[in-house]
Amino acid sequence: MATTDDPRSAESEERARQMFGPGPRRLRWTADQYYRLAELGFFRNRRVELIGGDIIEMSAVKPPHSIGIDLLGDALRAAFGPGHRVRIQQPLDMGRRTQPEPDAAVVAGEARDFIEHPTTALLVVEVSDSSLRYDRRVKSHYYAHAGIADYWIVNLIDRQLEIYRKPGPDPSRAGRLAYAEVTIVPPTGSASPPAKPDAVIAVVDLLP
């Protein structure tokens, strides 16, 4: 009886690779290429960021998201005070292929200290509506890899604050880092950043 190879089998895929080469490859961008494209006007009037070599177009900022960013900026500036900068939607230099632009990043220092984009932050925060899944499942891993010890998501869908801490090896995937501790804080609760433990930020003050 005649048989045919399962087209999904690893054996047939390996034969194809040997006969015809490695096949299609994803073109991954470097930070230098990414910023050069920006200089040339490729991203004019578009919100993009470089994540893992991929240029990601971000969703348009709707009014609740915009209000959330304003509230977040006010709360973080009040909490951290002098000697800290709250950078709103500005790049973090997390390596050759990753240049995220979080909704807020708190860094130690003054504005003129950052001739180059900072490589780390005391706290990184994303205000999430349509990007909630992406912020949880993709960006969290990149922030963990960068050693960001305190990552918050202001979840506008469920109206809560999600706090991600203790970056370390991801038990579900070898070679990847993840946050071992995730805390959900309701609107009635509050949070204190480890970098400023005496500061208390009410979750309700972050929600539009």
mmCIF file of C-alpha atoms in Angstrom:
data_model
loop_
_atom_site.group_PDB
_atom_site.id
_atom_site.type_symbol
_atom_site.label_atom_id
_atom_site.label_comp_id
_atom_site.label_asym_id
_atom_site.label_seq_id
_atom_site.Cartn_x
_atom_site.Cartn_y
_atom_site.Cartn_z
ATOM 1 C CA MET A 1 0.000 0.000 0.000
ATOM 2 C CA ALA A 2 1.360 3.404 -0.935
ATOM 3 C CA THR A 3 2.081 5.842 1.852
ATOM 4 C CA THR A 4 2.772 9.544 1.825
ATOM 5 C CA ASP A 5 4.832 11.630 4.174
ATOM 6 C CA ASP A 6 2.981 13.741 6.672
ATOM 7 C CA PRO A 7 3.701 17.276 5.371
ATOM 8 C CA ARG A 8 3.911 18.422 8.963
ATOM 9 C CA SER A 9 6.613 15.942 9.918
ATOM 10 C CA ALA A 10 9.999 17.134 11.107
ATOM 11 C CA GLU A 11 11.669 14.627 8.754
ATOM 12 C CA SER A 12 10.191 16.143 5.591
ATOM 13 C CA GLU A 13 11.001 19.647 6.829
ATOM 14 C CA GLU A 14 14.623 18.638 7.390
ATOM 15 C CA ARG A 15 14.854 17.140 3.875
ATOM 16 C CA ALA A 16 13.487 20.387 2.442
ATOM 17 C CA ARG A 17 16.069 22.365 4.375
ATOM 18 C CA GLN A 18 18.896 20.156 3.083
ATOM 19 C CA MET A 19 17.666 20.348 -0.522
ATOM 20 C CA PHE A 20 16.717 24.007 -0.757
ATOM 21 C CA GLY A 21 18.366 25.846 2.118
ATOM 22 C CA PRO A 22 16.971 27.376 5.295
ATOM 23 C CA GLY A 23 13.899 28.980 3.712
ATOM 24 C CA PRO A 24 12.319 32.327 4.604
ATOM 25 C CA ARG A 25 13.950 34.343 7.347
ATOM 26 C CA ARG A 26 12.570 37.193 9.387
ATOM 27 C CA LEU A 27 14.498 40.420 8.891
ATOM 28 C CA ARG A 28 15.295 41.808 12.322
ATOM 29 C CA TRP A 29 16.243 45.463 12.688
ATOM 30 C CA THR A 30 19.003 46.922 14.817
ATOM 31 C CA ALA A 31 18.642 50.060 16.896
ATOM 32 C CA ASP A 32 20.920 51.969 14.507
ATOM 33 C CA GLN A 33 18.779 50.965 11.523
ATOM 34 C CA TYR A 34 15.597 51.782 13.402
ATOM 35 C CA TYR A 35 16.698 55.302 14.321
ATOM 36 C CA ARG A 36 17.971 55.873 10.792
ATOM 37 C CA LEU A 37 14.548 54.972 9.406
ATOM 38 C CA ALA A 38 13.023 57.442 11.851
ATOM 39 C CA GLU A 39 15.403 60.175 10.663
ATOM 40 C CA LEU A 40 14.358 59.470 7.079
ATOM 41 C CA GLY A 41 10.700 59.972 7.970
ATOM 42 C CA PHE A 42 9.496 56.392 7.653
ATOM 43 C CA PHE A 43 7.487 56.606 10.871
ATOM 44 C CA ARG A 44 6.091 60.092 10.480
ATOM 45 C CA ASN A 45 2.804 60.435 12.403
ATOM 46 C CA ARG A 46 3.044 56.817 13.582
ATOM 47 C CA ARG A 47 3.807 55.492 17.062
ATOM 48 C CA VAL A 48 6.327 52.689 16.839
ATOM 49 C CA GLU A 49 8.927 50.977 19.002
ATOM 50 C CA LEU A 50 11.641 48.381 18.421
ATOM 51 C CA ILE A 51 11.040 45.134 20.321
ATOM 52 C CA GLY A 52 13.307 42.152 19.762
ATOM 53 C CA GLY A 53 14.300 43.401 16.327
ATOM 54 C CA ASP A 54 10.682 43.873 15.221
ATOM 55 C CA ILE A 55 9.237 47.319 14.558
ATOM 56 C CA ILE A 56 5.915 47.345 16.384
ATOM 57 C CA GLU A 57 3.216 49.881 15.546
ATOM 58 C CA MET A 58 1.358 50.878 18.669
ATOM 59 C CA SER A 59 -2.334 51.591 18.892
ATOM 60 C CA ALA A 60 -3.637 55.126 18.758
ATOM 61 C CA VAL A 61 -3.910 56.730 22.189
ATOM 62 C CA LYS A 62 -7.600 57.037 23.045
ATOM 63 C CA PRO A 63 -8.867 59.518 25.667
ATOM 64 C CA PRO A 64 -8.916 57.107 28.666
ATOM 65 C CA HIS A 65 -5.344 56.048 27.878
ATOM 66 C CA SER A 66 -4.248 59.661 27.494
ATOM 67 C CA ILE A 67 -5.850 60.635 30.803
ATOM 68 C CA GLY A 68 -4.245 57.600 32.440
ATOM 69 C CA ILE A 69 -0.801 58.691 31.281
ATOM 70 C CA ASP A 70 -1.356 62.208 32.642
ATOM 71 C CA LEU A 71 -2.553 60.851 35.997
ATOM 72 C CA LEU A 72 0.363 58.431 36.118
ATOM 73 C CA GLY A 73 2.905 61.163 35.440
ATOM 74 C CA ASP A 74 1.446 63.368 38.180
ATOM 75 C CA ALA A 75 1.423 60.521 40.710
ATOM 76 C CA LEU A 76 4.976 59.391 39.977
ATOM 77 C CA ARG A 77 6.425 62.908 40.121
ATOM 78 C CA ALA A 78 4.759 63.483 43.485
ATOM 79 C CA ALA A 79 5.959 60.110 44.790
ATOM 80 C CA PHE A 80 9.597 60.265 43.682
ATOM 81 C CA GLY A 81 10.292 63.983 43.967
ATOM 82 C CA PRO A 82 13.587 65.800 43.243
ATOM 83 C CA GLY A 83 16.502 63.778 41.954
ATOM 84 C CA HIS A 84 14.310 61.631 39.730
ATOM 85 C CA ARG A 85 12.961 62.027 36.221
ATOM 86 C CA VAL A 86 9.640 60.633 35.058
ATOM 87 C CA ARG A 87 10.100 59.966 31.349
ATOM 88 C CA ILE A 88 6.809 59.734 29.454
ATOM 89 C CA GLN A 89 6.805 57.600 26.285
ATOM 90 C CA GLN A 90 10.561 58.013 25.840
ATOM 91 C CA PRO A 91 12.960 55.235 24.738
ATOM 92 C CA LEU A 92 14.884 52.917 26.994
ATOM 93 C CA ASP A 93 18.050 51.505 25.445
ATOM 94 C CA MET A 94 17.697 47.812 26.214
ATOM 95 C CA GLY A 95 20.196 46.556 23.692
ATOM 96 C CA ARG A 96 20.940 46.321 20.012
ATOM 97 C CA ARG A 97 17.456 45.175 19.032
ATOM 98 C CA THR A 98 15.132 46.478 21.735
ATOM 99 C CA GLN A 99 14.207 50.128 22.298
ATOM 100 C CA PRO A 100 10.816 50.219 24.031
ATOM 101 C CA GLU A 101 8.973 53.438 24.800
ATOM 102 C CA PRO A 102 7.015 52.699 27.984
ATOM 103 C CA ASP A 103 4.230 55.018 29.018
ATOM 104 C CA ALA A 104 6.361 55.985 32.024
ATOM 105 C CA ALA A 105 9.835 55.173 33.291
ATOM 106 C CA VAL A 106 11.327 56.591 36.475
ATOM 107 C CA VAL A 107 15.087 57.115 36.405
ATOM 108 C CA ALA A 108 17.478 58.617 38.933
ATOM 109 C CA GLY A 109 19.096 61.877 37.856
ATOM 110 C CA GLU A 110 18.340 65.098 36.036
ATOM 111 C CA ALA A 111 17.285 65.741 32.451
ATOM 112 C CA ARG A 112 20.791 66.658 31.240
ATOM 113 C CA ASP A 113 22.194 63.399 32.607
ATOM 114 C CA PHE A 114 20.712 61.520 29.677
ATOM 115 C CA ILE A 115 22.662 62.491 26.578
ATOM 116 C CA GLU A 116 22.001 58.866 25.624
ATOM 117 C CA HIS A 117 18.805 57.015 26.426
ATOM 118 C CA PRO A 118 18.946 55.321 29.845
ATOM 119 C CA THR A 119 19.536 51.586 29.852
ATOM 120 C CA THR A 120 17.490 50.850 32.952
ATOM 121 C CA ALA A 121 14.880 52.390 35.236
ATOM 122 C CA LEU A 122 13.775 52.209 38.843
ATOM 123 C CA LEU A 123 10.200 51.661 37.718
ATOM 124 C CA VAL A 124 8.570 51.061 34.333
ATOM 125 C CA VAL A 125 4.816 51.467 33.849
ATOM 126 C CA GLU A 126 2.506 50.704 30.937
ATOM 127 C CA VAL A 127 -1.056 52.021 30.779
ATOM 128 C CA SER A 128 -2.910 49.185 29.079
ATOM 129 C CA ASP A 129 -6.182 48.883 27.235
ATOM 130 C CA SER A 130 -5.913 47.289 23.772
ATOM 131 C CA SER A 131 -2.258 46.446 24.499
ATOM 132 C CA LEU A 132 -2.975 44.509 27.704
ATOM 133 C CA ARG A 133 -2.102 41.043 26.350
ATOM 134 C CA TYR A 134 1.057 42.359 24.669
ATOM 135 C CA ASP A 135 2.196 44.240 27.766
ATOM 136 C CA ARG A 136 1.673 41.142 29.911
ATOM 137 C CA ARG A 137 3.033 38.437 27.629
ATOM 138 C CA VAL A 138 5.689 40.121 25.504
ATOM 139 C CA LYS A 139 6.981 43.343 26.993
ATOM 140 C CA SER A 140 7.173 41.892 30.492
ATOM 141 C CA HIS A 141 9.798 39.389 29.309
ATOM 142 C CA TYR A 142 11.923 42.110 27.715
ATOM 143 C CA TYR A 143 11.719 44.239 30.849
ATOM 144 C CA ALA A 144 12.700 41.209 32.940
ATOM 145 C CA HIS A 145 15.674 40.548 30.638
ATOM 146 C CA ALA A 146 16.749 44.175 31.078
ATOM 147 C CA GLY A 147 16.766 43.757 34.844
ATOM 148 C CA ILE A 148 13.833 46.094 35.484
ATOM 149 C CA ALA A 149 13.029 45.132 39.074
ATOM 150 C CA ASP A 150 9.659 46.891 39.259
ATOM 151 C CA TYR A 151 7.192 46.769 36.346
ATOM 152 C CA TRP A 152 3.609 47.984 36.670
ATOM 153 C CA ILE A 153 0.626 47.695 34.362
ATOM 154 C CA VAL A 154 -2.225 50.134 34.914
ATOM 155 C CA ASN A 155 -4.966 47.843 33.622
ATOM 156 C CA LEU A 156 -7.751 50.067 32.312
ATOM 157 C CA ILE A 157 -9.898 47.081 31.294
ATOM 158 C CA ASP A 158 -10.215 45.547 34.768
ATOM 159 C CA ARG A 159 -9.474 48.815 36.565
ATOM 160 C CA GLN A 160 -6.628 47.466 38.637
ATOM 161 C CA LEU A 161 -2.879 47.765 39.053
ATOM 162 C CA GLU A 162 -0.674 44.777 38.212
ATOM 163 C CA ILE A 163 2.779 44.742 39.819
ATOM 164 C CA TYR A 164 5.525 42.500 38.409
ATOM 165 C CA ARG A 165 8.666 41.923 40.484
ATOM 166 C CA LYS A 166 11.565 39.495 41.018
ATOM 167 C CA PRO A 167 12.819 38.942 37.449
ATOM 168 C CA GLY A 168 14.473 35.574 36.944
ATOM 169 C CA PRO A 169 14.492 32.416 34.792
ATOM 170 C CA ASP A 170 11.125 31.532 33.258
ATOM 171 C CA PRO A 171 10.276 27.959 34.340
ATOM 172 C CA SER A 172 8.025 27.534 31.300
ATOM 173 C CA ARG A 173 10.660 28.378 28.693
ATOM 174 C CA ALA A 174 14.404 27.792 28.814
ATOM 175 C CA GLY A 175 16.582 30.835 28.226
ATOM 176 C CA ARG A 176 13.820 33.355 28.859
ATOM 177 C CA LEU A 177 13.363 35.574 31.888
ATOM 178 C CA ALA A 178 10.072 36.389 33.552
ATOM 179 C CA TYR A 179 8.737 37.930 36.737
ATOM 180 C CA ALA A 180 8.284 35.450 39.570
ATOM 181 C CA GLU A 181 6.008 37.702 41.611
ATOM 182 C CA VAL A 182 2.775 39.225 40.282
ATOM 183 C CA THR A 183 0.509 41.224 42.582
ATOM 184 C CA ILE A 184 -2.957 42.500 41.667
ATOM 185 C CA VAL A 185 -4.030 45.663 43.488
ATOM 186 C CA PRO A 186 -7.704 46.751 43.282
ATOM 187 C CA PRO A 187 -8.842 50.369 42.891
ATOM 188 C CA THR A 188 -9.237 50.633 46.663
ATOM 189 C CA GLY A 189 -5.612 49.634 47.257
ATOM 190 C CA SER A 190 -2.246 51.323 47.006
ATOM 191 C CA ALA A 191 1.341 50.512 46.073
ATOM 192 C CA SER A 192 4.808 51.615 47.152
ATOM 193 C CA PRO A 193 7.764 51.333 44.754
ATOM 194 C CA PRO A 194 10.764 49.567 46.344
ATOM 195 C CA ALA A 195 12.928 52.427 45.059
ATOM 196 C CA LYS A 196 10.818 54.849 47.128
ATOM 197 C CA PRO A 197 9.292 52.749 49.910
ATOM 198 C CA ASP A 198 7.977 55.713 51.881
ATOM 199 C CA ALA A 199 5.801 56.800 48.941
ATOM 200 C CA VAL A 200 2.238 55.506 48.771
ATOM 201 C CA ILE A 201 0.422 55.665 45.435
ATOM 202 C CA ALA A 202 -3.332 55.092 45.499
ATOM 203 C CA VAL A 203 -4.514 52.983 42.576
ATOM 204 C CA VAL A 204 -7.635 55.127 42.199
ATOM 205 C CA ASP A 205 -5.350 58.082 41.443
ATOM 206 C CA LEU A 206 -4.026 56.232 38.372
ATOM 207 C CA LEU A 207 -7.413 55.365 36.856
ATOM 208 C CA PRO A 208 -9.331 57.751 34.570
#
